[in-house]
PDB file of C-alpha atoms and ligand atoms in Angstrom:
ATOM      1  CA  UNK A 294      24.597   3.473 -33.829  1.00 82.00           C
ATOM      2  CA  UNK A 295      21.379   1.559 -34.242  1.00 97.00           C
ATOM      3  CA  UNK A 296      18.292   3.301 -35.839  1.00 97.00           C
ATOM      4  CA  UNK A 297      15.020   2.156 -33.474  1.00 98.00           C
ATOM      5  CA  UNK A 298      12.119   0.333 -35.188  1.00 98.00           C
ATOM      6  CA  UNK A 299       8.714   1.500 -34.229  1.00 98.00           C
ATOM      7  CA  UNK A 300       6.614  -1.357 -35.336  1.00 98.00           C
ATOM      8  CA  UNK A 301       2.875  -1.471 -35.168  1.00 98.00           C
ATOM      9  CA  UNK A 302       1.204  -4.474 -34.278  1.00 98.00           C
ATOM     10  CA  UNK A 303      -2.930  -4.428 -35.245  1.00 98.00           C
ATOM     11  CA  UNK A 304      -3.262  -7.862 -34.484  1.00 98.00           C
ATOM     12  CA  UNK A 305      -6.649  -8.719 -35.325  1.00 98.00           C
ATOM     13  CA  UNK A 306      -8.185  -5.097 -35.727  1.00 98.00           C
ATOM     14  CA  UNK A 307      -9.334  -3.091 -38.510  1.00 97.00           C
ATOM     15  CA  UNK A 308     -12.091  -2.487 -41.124  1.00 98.00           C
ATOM     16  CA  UNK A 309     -11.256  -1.799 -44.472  1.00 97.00           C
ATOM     17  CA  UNK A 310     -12.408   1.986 -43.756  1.00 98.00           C
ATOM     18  CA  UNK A 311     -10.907   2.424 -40.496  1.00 98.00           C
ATOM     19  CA  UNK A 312      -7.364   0.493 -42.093  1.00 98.00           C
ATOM     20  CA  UNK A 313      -8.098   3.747 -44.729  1.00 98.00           C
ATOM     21  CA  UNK A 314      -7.756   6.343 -42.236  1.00 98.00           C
ATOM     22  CA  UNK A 315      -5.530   5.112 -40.003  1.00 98.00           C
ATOM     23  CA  UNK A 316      -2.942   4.907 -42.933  1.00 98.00           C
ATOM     24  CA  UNK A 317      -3.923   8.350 -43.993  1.00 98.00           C
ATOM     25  CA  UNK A 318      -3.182   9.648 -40.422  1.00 98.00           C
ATOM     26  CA  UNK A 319       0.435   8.189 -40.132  1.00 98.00           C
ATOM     27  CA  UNK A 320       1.386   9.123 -43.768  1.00 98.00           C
ATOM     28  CA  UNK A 321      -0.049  12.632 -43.227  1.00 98.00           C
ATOM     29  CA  UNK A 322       2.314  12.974 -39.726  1.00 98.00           C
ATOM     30  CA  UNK A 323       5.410  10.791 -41.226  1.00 97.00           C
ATOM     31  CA  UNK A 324       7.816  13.768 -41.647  1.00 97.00           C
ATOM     32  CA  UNK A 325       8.134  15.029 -38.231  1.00 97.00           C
ATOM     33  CA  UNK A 326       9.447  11.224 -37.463  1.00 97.00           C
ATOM     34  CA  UNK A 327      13.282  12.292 -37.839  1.00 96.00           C
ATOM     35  CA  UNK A 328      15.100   9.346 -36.337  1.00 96.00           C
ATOM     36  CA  UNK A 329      12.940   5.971 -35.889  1.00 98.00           C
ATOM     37  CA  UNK A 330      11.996   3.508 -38.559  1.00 98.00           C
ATOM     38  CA  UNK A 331       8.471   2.985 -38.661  1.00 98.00           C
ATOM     39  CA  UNK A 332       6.256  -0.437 -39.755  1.00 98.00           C
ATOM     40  CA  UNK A 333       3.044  -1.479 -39.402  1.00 98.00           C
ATOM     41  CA  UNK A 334       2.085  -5.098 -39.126  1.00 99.00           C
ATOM     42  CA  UNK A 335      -1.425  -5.502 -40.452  1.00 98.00           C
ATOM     43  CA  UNK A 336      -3.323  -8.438 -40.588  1.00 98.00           C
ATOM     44  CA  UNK A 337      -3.342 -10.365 -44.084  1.00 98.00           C
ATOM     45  CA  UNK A 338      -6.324  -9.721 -45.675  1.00 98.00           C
ATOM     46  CA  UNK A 339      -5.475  -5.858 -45.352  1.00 98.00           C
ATOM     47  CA  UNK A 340      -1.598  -6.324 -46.682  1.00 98.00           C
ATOM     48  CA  UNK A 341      -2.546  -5.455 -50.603  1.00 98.00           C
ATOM     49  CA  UNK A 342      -4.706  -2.583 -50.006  1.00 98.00           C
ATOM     50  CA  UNK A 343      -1.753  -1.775 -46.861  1.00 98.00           C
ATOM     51  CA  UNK A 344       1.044  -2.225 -49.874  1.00 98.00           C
ATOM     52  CA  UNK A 345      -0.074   0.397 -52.397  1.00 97.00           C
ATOM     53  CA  UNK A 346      -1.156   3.019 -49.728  1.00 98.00           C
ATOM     54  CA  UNK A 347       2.480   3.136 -48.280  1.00 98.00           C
ATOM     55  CA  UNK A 348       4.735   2.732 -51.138  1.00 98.00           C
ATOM     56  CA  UNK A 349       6.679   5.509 -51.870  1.00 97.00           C
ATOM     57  CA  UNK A 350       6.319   6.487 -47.999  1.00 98.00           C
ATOM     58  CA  UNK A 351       9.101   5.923 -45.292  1.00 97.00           C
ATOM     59  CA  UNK A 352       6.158   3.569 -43.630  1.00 98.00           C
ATOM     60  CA  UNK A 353       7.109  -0.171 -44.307  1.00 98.00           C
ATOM     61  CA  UNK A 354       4.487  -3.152 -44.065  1.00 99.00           C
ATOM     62  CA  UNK A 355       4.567  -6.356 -43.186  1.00 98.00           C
ATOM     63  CA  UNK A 356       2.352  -9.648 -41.297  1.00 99.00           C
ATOM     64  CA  UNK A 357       1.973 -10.853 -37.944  1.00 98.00           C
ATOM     65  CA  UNK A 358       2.282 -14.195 -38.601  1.00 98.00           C
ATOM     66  CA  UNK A 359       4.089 -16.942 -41.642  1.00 98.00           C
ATOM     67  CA  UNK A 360       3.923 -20.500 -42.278  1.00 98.00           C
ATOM     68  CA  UNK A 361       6.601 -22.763 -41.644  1.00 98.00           C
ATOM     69  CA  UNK A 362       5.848 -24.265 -44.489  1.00 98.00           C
ATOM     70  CA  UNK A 363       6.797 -22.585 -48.170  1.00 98.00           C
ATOM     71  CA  UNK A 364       4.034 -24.117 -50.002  1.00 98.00           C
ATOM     72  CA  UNK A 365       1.932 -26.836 -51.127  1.00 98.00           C
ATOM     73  CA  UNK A 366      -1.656 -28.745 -49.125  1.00 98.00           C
ATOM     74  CA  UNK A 367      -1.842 -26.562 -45.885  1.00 98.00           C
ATOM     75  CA  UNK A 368      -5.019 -25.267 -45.719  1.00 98.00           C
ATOM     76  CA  UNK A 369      -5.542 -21.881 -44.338  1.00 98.00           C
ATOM     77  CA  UNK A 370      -1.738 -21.138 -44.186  1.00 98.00           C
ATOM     78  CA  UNK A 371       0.500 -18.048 -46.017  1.00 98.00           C
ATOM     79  CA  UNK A 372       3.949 -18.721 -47.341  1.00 98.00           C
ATOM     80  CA  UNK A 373       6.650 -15.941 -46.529  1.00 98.00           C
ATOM     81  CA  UNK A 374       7.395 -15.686 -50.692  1.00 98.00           C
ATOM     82  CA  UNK A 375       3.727 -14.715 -50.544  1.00 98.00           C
ATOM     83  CA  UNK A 376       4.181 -12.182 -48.470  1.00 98.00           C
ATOM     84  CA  UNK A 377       7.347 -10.817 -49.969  1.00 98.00           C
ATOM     85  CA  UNK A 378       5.319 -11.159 -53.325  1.00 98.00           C
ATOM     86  CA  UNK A 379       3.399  -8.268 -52.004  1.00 98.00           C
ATOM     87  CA  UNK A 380       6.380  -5.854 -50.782  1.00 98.00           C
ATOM     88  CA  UNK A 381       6.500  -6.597 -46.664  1.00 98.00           C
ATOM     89  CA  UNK A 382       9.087  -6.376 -45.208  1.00 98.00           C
ATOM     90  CA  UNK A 383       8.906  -7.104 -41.120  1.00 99.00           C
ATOM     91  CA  UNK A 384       6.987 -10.549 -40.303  1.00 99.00           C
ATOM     92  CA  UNK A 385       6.693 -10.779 -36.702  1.00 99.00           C
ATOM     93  CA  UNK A 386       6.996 -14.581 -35.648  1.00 98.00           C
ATOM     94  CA  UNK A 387       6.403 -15.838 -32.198  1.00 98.00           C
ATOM     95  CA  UNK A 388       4.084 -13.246 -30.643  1.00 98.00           C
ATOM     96  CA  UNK A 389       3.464 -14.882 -26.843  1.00 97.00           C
ATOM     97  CA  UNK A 390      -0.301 -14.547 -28.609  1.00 97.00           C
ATOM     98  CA  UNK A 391       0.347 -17.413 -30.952  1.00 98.00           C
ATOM     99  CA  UNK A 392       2.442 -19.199 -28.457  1.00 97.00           C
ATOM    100  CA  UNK A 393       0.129 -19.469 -25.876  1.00 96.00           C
ATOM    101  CA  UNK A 394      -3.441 -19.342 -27.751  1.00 97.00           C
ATOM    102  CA  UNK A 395      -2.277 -20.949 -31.142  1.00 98.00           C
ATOM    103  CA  UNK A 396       0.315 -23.326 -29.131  1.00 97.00           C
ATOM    104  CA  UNK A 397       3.808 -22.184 -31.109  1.00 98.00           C
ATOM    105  CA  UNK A 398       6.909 -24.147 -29.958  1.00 98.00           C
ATOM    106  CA  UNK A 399      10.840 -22.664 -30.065  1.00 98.00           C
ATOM    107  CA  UNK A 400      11.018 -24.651 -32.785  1.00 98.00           C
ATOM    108  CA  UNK A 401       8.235 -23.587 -34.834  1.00 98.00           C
ATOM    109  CA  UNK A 402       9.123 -20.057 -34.276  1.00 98.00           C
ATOM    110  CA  UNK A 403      12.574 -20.835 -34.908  1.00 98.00           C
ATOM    111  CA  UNK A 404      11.416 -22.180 -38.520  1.00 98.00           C
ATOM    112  CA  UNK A 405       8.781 -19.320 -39.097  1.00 98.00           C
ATOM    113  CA  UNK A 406      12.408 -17.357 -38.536  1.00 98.00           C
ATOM    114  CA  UNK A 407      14.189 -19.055 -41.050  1.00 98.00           C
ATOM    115  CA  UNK A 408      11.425 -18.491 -44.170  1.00 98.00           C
ATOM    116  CA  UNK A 409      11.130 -14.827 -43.191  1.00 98.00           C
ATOM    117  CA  UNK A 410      14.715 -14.707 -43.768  1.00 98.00           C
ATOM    118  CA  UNK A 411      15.025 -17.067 -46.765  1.00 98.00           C
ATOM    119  CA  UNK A 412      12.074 -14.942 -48.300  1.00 98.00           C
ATOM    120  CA  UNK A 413      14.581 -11.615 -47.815  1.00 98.00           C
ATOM    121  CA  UNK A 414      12.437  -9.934 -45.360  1.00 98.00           C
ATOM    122  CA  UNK A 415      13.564  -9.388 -41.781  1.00 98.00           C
ATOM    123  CA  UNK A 416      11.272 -10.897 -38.696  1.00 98.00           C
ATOM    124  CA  UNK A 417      10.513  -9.649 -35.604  1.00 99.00           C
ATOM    125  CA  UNK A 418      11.027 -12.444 -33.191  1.00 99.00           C
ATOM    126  CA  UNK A 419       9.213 -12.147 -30.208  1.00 98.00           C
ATOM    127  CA  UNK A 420      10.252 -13.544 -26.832  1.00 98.00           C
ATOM    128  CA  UNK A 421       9.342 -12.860 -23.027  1.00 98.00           C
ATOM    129  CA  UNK A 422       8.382 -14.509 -19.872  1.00 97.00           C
ATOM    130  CA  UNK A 423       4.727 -14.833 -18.541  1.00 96.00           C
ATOM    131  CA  UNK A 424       3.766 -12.771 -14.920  1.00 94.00           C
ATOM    132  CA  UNK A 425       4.148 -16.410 -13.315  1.00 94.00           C
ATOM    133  CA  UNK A 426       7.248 -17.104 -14.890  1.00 96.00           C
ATOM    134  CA  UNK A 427       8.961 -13.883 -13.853  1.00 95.00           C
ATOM    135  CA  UNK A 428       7.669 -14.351 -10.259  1.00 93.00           C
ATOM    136  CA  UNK A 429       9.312 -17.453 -10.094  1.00 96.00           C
ATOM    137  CA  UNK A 430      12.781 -15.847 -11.074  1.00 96.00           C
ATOM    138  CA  UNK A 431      13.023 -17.696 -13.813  1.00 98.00           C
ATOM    139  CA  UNK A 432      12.594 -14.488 -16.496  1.00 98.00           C
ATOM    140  CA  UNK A 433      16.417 -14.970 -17.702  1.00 98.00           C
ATOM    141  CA  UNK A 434      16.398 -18.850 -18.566  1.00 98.00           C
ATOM    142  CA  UNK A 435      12.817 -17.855 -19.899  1.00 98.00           C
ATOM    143  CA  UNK A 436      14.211 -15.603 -22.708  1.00 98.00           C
ATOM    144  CA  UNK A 437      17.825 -17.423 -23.233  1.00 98.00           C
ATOM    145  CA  UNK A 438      15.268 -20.957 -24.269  1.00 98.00           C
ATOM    146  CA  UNK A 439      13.839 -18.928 -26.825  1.00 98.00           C
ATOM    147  CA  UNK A 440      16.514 -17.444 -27.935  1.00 98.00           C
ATOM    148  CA  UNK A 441      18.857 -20.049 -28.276  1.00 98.00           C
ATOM    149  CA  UNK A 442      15.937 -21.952 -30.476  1.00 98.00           C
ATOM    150  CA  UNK A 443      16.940 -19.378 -33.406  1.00 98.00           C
ATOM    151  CA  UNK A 444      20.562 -19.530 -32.740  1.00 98.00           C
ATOM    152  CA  UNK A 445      21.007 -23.360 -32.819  1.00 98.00           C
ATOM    153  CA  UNK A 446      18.454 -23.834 -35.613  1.00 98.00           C
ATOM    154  CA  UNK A 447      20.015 -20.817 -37.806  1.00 98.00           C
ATOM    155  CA  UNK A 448      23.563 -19.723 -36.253  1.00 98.00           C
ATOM    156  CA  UNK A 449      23.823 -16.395 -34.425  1.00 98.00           C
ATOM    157  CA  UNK A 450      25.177 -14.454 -37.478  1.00 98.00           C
ATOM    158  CA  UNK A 451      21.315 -15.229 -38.582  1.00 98.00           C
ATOM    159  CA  UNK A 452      20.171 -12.565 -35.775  1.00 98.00           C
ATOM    160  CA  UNK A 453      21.921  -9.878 -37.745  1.00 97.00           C
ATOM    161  CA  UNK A 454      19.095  -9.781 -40.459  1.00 97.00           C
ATOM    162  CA  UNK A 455      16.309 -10.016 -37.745  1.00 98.00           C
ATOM    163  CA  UNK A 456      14.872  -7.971 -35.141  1.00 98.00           C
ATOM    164  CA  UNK A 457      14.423  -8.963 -31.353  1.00 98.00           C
ATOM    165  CA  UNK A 458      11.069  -7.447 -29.794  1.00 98.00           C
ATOM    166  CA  UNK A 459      11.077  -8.359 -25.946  1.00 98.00           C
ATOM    167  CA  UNK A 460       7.405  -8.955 -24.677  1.00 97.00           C
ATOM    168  CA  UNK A 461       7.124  -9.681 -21.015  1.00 97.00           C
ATOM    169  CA  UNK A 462       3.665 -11.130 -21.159  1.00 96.00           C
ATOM    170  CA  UNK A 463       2.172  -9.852 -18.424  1.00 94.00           C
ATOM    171  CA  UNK A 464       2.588  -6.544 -19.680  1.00 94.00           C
ATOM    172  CA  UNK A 465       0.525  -6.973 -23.321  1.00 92.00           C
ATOM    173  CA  UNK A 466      -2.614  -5.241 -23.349  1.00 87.00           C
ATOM    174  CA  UNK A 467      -2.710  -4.974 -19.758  1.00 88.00           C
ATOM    175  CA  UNK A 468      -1.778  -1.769 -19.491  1.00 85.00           C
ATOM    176  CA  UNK A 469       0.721  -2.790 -16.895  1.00 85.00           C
ATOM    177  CA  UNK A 470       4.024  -1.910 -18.936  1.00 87.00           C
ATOM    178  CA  UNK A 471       7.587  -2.644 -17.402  1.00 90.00           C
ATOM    179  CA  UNK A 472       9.241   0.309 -15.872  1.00 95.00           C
ATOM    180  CA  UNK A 473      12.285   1.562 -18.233  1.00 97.00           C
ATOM    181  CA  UNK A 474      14.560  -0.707 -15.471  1.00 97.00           C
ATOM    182  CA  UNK A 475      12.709  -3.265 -15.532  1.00 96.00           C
ATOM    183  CA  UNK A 476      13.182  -3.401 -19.774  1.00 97.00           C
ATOM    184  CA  UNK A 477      16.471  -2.283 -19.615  1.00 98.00           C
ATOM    185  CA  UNK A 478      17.823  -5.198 -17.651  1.00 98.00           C
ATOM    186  CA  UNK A 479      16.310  -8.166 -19.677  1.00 98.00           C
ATOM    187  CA  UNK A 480      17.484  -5.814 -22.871  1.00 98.00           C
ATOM    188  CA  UNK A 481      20.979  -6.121 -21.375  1.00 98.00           C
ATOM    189  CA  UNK A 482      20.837  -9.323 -20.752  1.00 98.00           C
ATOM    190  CA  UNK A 483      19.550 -10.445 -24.570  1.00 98.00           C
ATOM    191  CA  UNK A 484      22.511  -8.389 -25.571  1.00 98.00           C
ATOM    192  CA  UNK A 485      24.859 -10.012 -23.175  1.00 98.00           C
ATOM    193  CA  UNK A 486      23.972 -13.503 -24.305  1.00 98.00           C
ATOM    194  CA  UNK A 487      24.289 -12.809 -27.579  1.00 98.00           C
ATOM    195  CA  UNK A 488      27.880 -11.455 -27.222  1.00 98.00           C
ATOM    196  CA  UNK A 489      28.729 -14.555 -25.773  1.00 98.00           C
ATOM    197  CA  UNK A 490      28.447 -15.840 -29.589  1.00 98.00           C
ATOM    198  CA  UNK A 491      29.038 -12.924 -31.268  1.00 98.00           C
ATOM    199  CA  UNK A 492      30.068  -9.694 -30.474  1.00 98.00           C
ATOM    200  CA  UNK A 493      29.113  -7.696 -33.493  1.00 98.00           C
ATOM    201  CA  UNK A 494      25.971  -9.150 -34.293  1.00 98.00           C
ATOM    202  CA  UNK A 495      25.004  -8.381 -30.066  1.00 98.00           C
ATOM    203  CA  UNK A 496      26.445  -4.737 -31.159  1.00 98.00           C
ATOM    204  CA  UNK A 497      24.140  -4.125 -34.106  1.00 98.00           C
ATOM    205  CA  UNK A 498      21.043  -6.392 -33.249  1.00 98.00           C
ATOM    206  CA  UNK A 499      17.720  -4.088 -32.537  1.00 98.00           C
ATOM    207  CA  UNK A 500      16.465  -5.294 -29.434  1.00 98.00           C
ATOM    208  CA  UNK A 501      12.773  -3.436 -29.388  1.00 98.00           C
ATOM    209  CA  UNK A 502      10.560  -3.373 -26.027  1.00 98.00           C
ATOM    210  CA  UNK A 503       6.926  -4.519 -26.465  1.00 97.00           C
ATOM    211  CA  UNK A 504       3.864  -4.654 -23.968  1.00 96.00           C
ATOM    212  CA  UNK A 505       1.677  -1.616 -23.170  1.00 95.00           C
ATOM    213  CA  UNK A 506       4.156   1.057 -24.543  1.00 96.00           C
ATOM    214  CA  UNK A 507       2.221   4.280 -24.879  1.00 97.00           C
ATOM    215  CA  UNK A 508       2.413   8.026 -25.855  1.00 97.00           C
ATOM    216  CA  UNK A 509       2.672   8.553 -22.586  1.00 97.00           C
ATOM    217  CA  UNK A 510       5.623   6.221 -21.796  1.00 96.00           C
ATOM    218  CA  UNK A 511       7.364   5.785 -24.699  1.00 98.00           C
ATOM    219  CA  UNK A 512      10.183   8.489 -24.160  1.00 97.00           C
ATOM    220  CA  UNK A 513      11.446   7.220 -20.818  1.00 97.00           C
ATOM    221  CA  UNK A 514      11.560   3.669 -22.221  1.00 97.00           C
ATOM    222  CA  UNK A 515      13.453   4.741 -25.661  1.00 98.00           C
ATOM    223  CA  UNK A 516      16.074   6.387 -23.717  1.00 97.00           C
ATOM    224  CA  UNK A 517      17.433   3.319 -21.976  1.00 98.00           C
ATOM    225  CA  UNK A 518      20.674   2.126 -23.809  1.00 97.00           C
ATOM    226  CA  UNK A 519      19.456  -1.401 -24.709  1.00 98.00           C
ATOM    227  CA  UNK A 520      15.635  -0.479 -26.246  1.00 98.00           C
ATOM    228  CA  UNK A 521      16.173   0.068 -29.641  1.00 98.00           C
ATOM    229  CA  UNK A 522      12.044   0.852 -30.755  1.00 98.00           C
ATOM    230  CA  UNK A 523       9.028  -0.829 -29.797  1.00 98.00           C
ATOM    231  CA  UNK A 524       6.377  -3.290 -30.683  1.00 98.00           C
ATOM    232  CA  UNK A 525       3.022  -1.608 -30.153  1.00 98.00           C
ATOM    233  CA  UNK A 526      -0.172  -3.082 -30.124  1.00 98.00           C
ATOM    234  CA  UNK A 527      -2.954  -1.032 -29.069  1.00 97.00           C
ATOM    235  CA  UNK A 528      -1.503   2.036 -29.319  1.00 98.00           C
ATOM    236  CA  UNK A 529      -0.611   1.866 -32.845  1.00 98.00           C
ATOM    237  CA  UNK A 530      -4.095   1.395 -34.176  1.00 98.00           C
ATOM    238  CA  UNK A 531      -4.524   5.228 -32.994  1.00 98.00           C
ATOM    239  CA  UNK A 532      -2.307   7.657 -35.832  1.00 98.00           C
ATOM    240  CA  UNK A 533      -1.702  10.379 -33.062  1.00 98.00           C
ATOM    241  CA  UNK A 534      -0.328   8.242 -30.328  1.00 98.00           C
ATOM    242  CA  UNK A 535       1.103   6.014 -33.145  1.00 98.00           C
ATOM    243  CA  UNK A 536       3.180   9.045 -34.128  1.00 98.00           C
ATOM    244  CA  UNK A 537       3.666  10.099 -30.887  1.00 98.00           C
ATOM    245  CA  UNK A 538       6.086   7.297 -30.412  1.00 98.00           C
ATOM    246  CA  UNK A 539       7.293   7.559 -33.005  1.00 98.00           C
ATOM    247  CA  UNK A 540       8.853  10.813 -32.341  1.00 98.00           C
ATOM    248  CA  UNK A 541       9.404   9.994 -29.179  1.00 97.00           C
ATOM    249  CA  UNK A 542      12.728   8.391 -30.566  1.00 93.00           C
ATOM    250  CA  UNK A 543      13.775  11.478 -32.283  1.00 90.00           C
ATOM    251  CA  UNK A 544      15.856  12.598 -29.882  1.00 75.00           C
TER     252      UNK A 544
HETATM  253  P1  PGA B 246       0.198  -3.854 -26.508  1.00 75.72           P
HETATM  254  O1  PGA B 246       0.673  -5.088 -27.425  1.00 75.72           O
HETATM  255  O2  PGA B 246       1.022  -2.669 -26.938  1.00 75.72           O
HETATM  256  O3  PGA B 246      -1.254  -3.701 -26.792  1.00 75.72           O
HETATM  257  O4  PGA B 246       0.485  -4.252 -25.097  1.00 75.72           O
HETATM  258  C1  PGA B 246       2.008  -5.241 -27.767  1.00 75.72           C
HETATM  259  C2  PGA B 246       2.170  -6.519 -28.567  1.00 75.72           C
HETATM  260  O5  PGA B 246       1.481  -7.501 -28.250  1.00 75.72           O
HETATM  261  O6  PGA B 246       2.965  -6.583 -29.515  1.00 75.72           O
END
């Protein structure tokens, strides 16, 4: 049985007051979260102050973003030991954000996988076809590029210690989220490719749905077989309808 992630993405959002009570209104609702695991994804500035608010809580941490490189002359960047250094666990690497603004490659995301998992924390490896893309047809080869970058840089047995968080793009922020069939099939079909390589890891991989999940629509999405939690962006920098989804995996 696999225990859904509920992850929350801020992306870049926050003041250090409103970081303050947002934390204080998902610790102070935590307990009636019964089933899900729960993370928040801050951005990095926030990650120390984020660190010593939720330890001791059953809320992880963790970035939205890693180097591929583990240290040395690059200017600007953060090294997954950092990161570790300061308790995170989840990095998510390869939001379609940094792939299509910041102009990440397969390969680079495949690399940004491997330090999150030589550091010991687990990423959350975004994938997911653009609204052109899946008009074309072409949502299946889309996801099974992206994919297979992490698998022949790392092995498949290296998806075991990671979490998958399909994105169809056109559904971020839009407010235009897929319908529960919609997910469920390109869940299926992550699943199904990975059994082709492995069977147990396809078993046991979390598979989480991202792009405009809600309090509203969370429930109907977390009951399909494949959707193992969710990546939430705007709805996670809200505690109540953070928490709301939360508990919408309960059952
Ligand atoms: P959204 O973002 O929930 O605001 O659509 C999801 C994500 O980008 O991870």
């Amino acid at each position: 049985m696999r225990t859904p992630l509920i992850a929350g993405n801020w992306k870049m959002n926050g003041s250090r007051a409103s970081v303050k009570e947002l934390l204080n209104g998902v610790v102070a609702g935590i307990t009636e979260v019964k089933r899900a695991a729960v993370a928040v994804c801050v951005p990095y500035i926030y990650i120390p102050e984020v660190a010593s608010r939720l330890q001791g809580t059953p809320v992880a941490w963790g970035a939205q973003n890693v180097s591929t490189e583990s240290k040395g002359a690059y200017t600007g960047e953060i090294a997954a030991a950092m990161l570790m250094d300061f308790g995170c666990r989840y990095v998510i690497v390869g939001h379609s954000e940094r792939r299509t603004l910041y102009a990440e490659t397969d390969a680079g995301v495949a690399k940004k996988y491997g330090m999150v998992t030589a550091a010991g924390m687990t990423p959350i490896f975004c994938l997911g076809e653009t609204l052109e893309e899946r008009e074309r047809g072409v949502t299946e080869q889309v996801v099974t590029r992206q994919l297979k970058a992490v698998i022949d840089m790392h092995g498949v047995k290296a998806l075991q210690v990671g979490v998958i968080a399909y994105e169809p793009v056109w559904a971020i922020g839009t407010g235009k989220t897929a319908t529960p069939q919609q997910a469920q099939a390109v869940h299926a079909y992550i699943r199904g490719r990975i059994a082709e390589y492995d069977k147990t890891v396809a078993a046991a991989v979390l598979i989480q749905y991202g792009g405009s999940m809600n309090a509203q629509n969370a429930e109907e999405l977390l009951a399909m077989p494949d959707i193992d939690g969710g990546l939430i962006g705007g709805a996670s920098l809200k505690a109540d309808d953070f928490l709301t989804i939360c508990k919408a995996a309960n059952r």
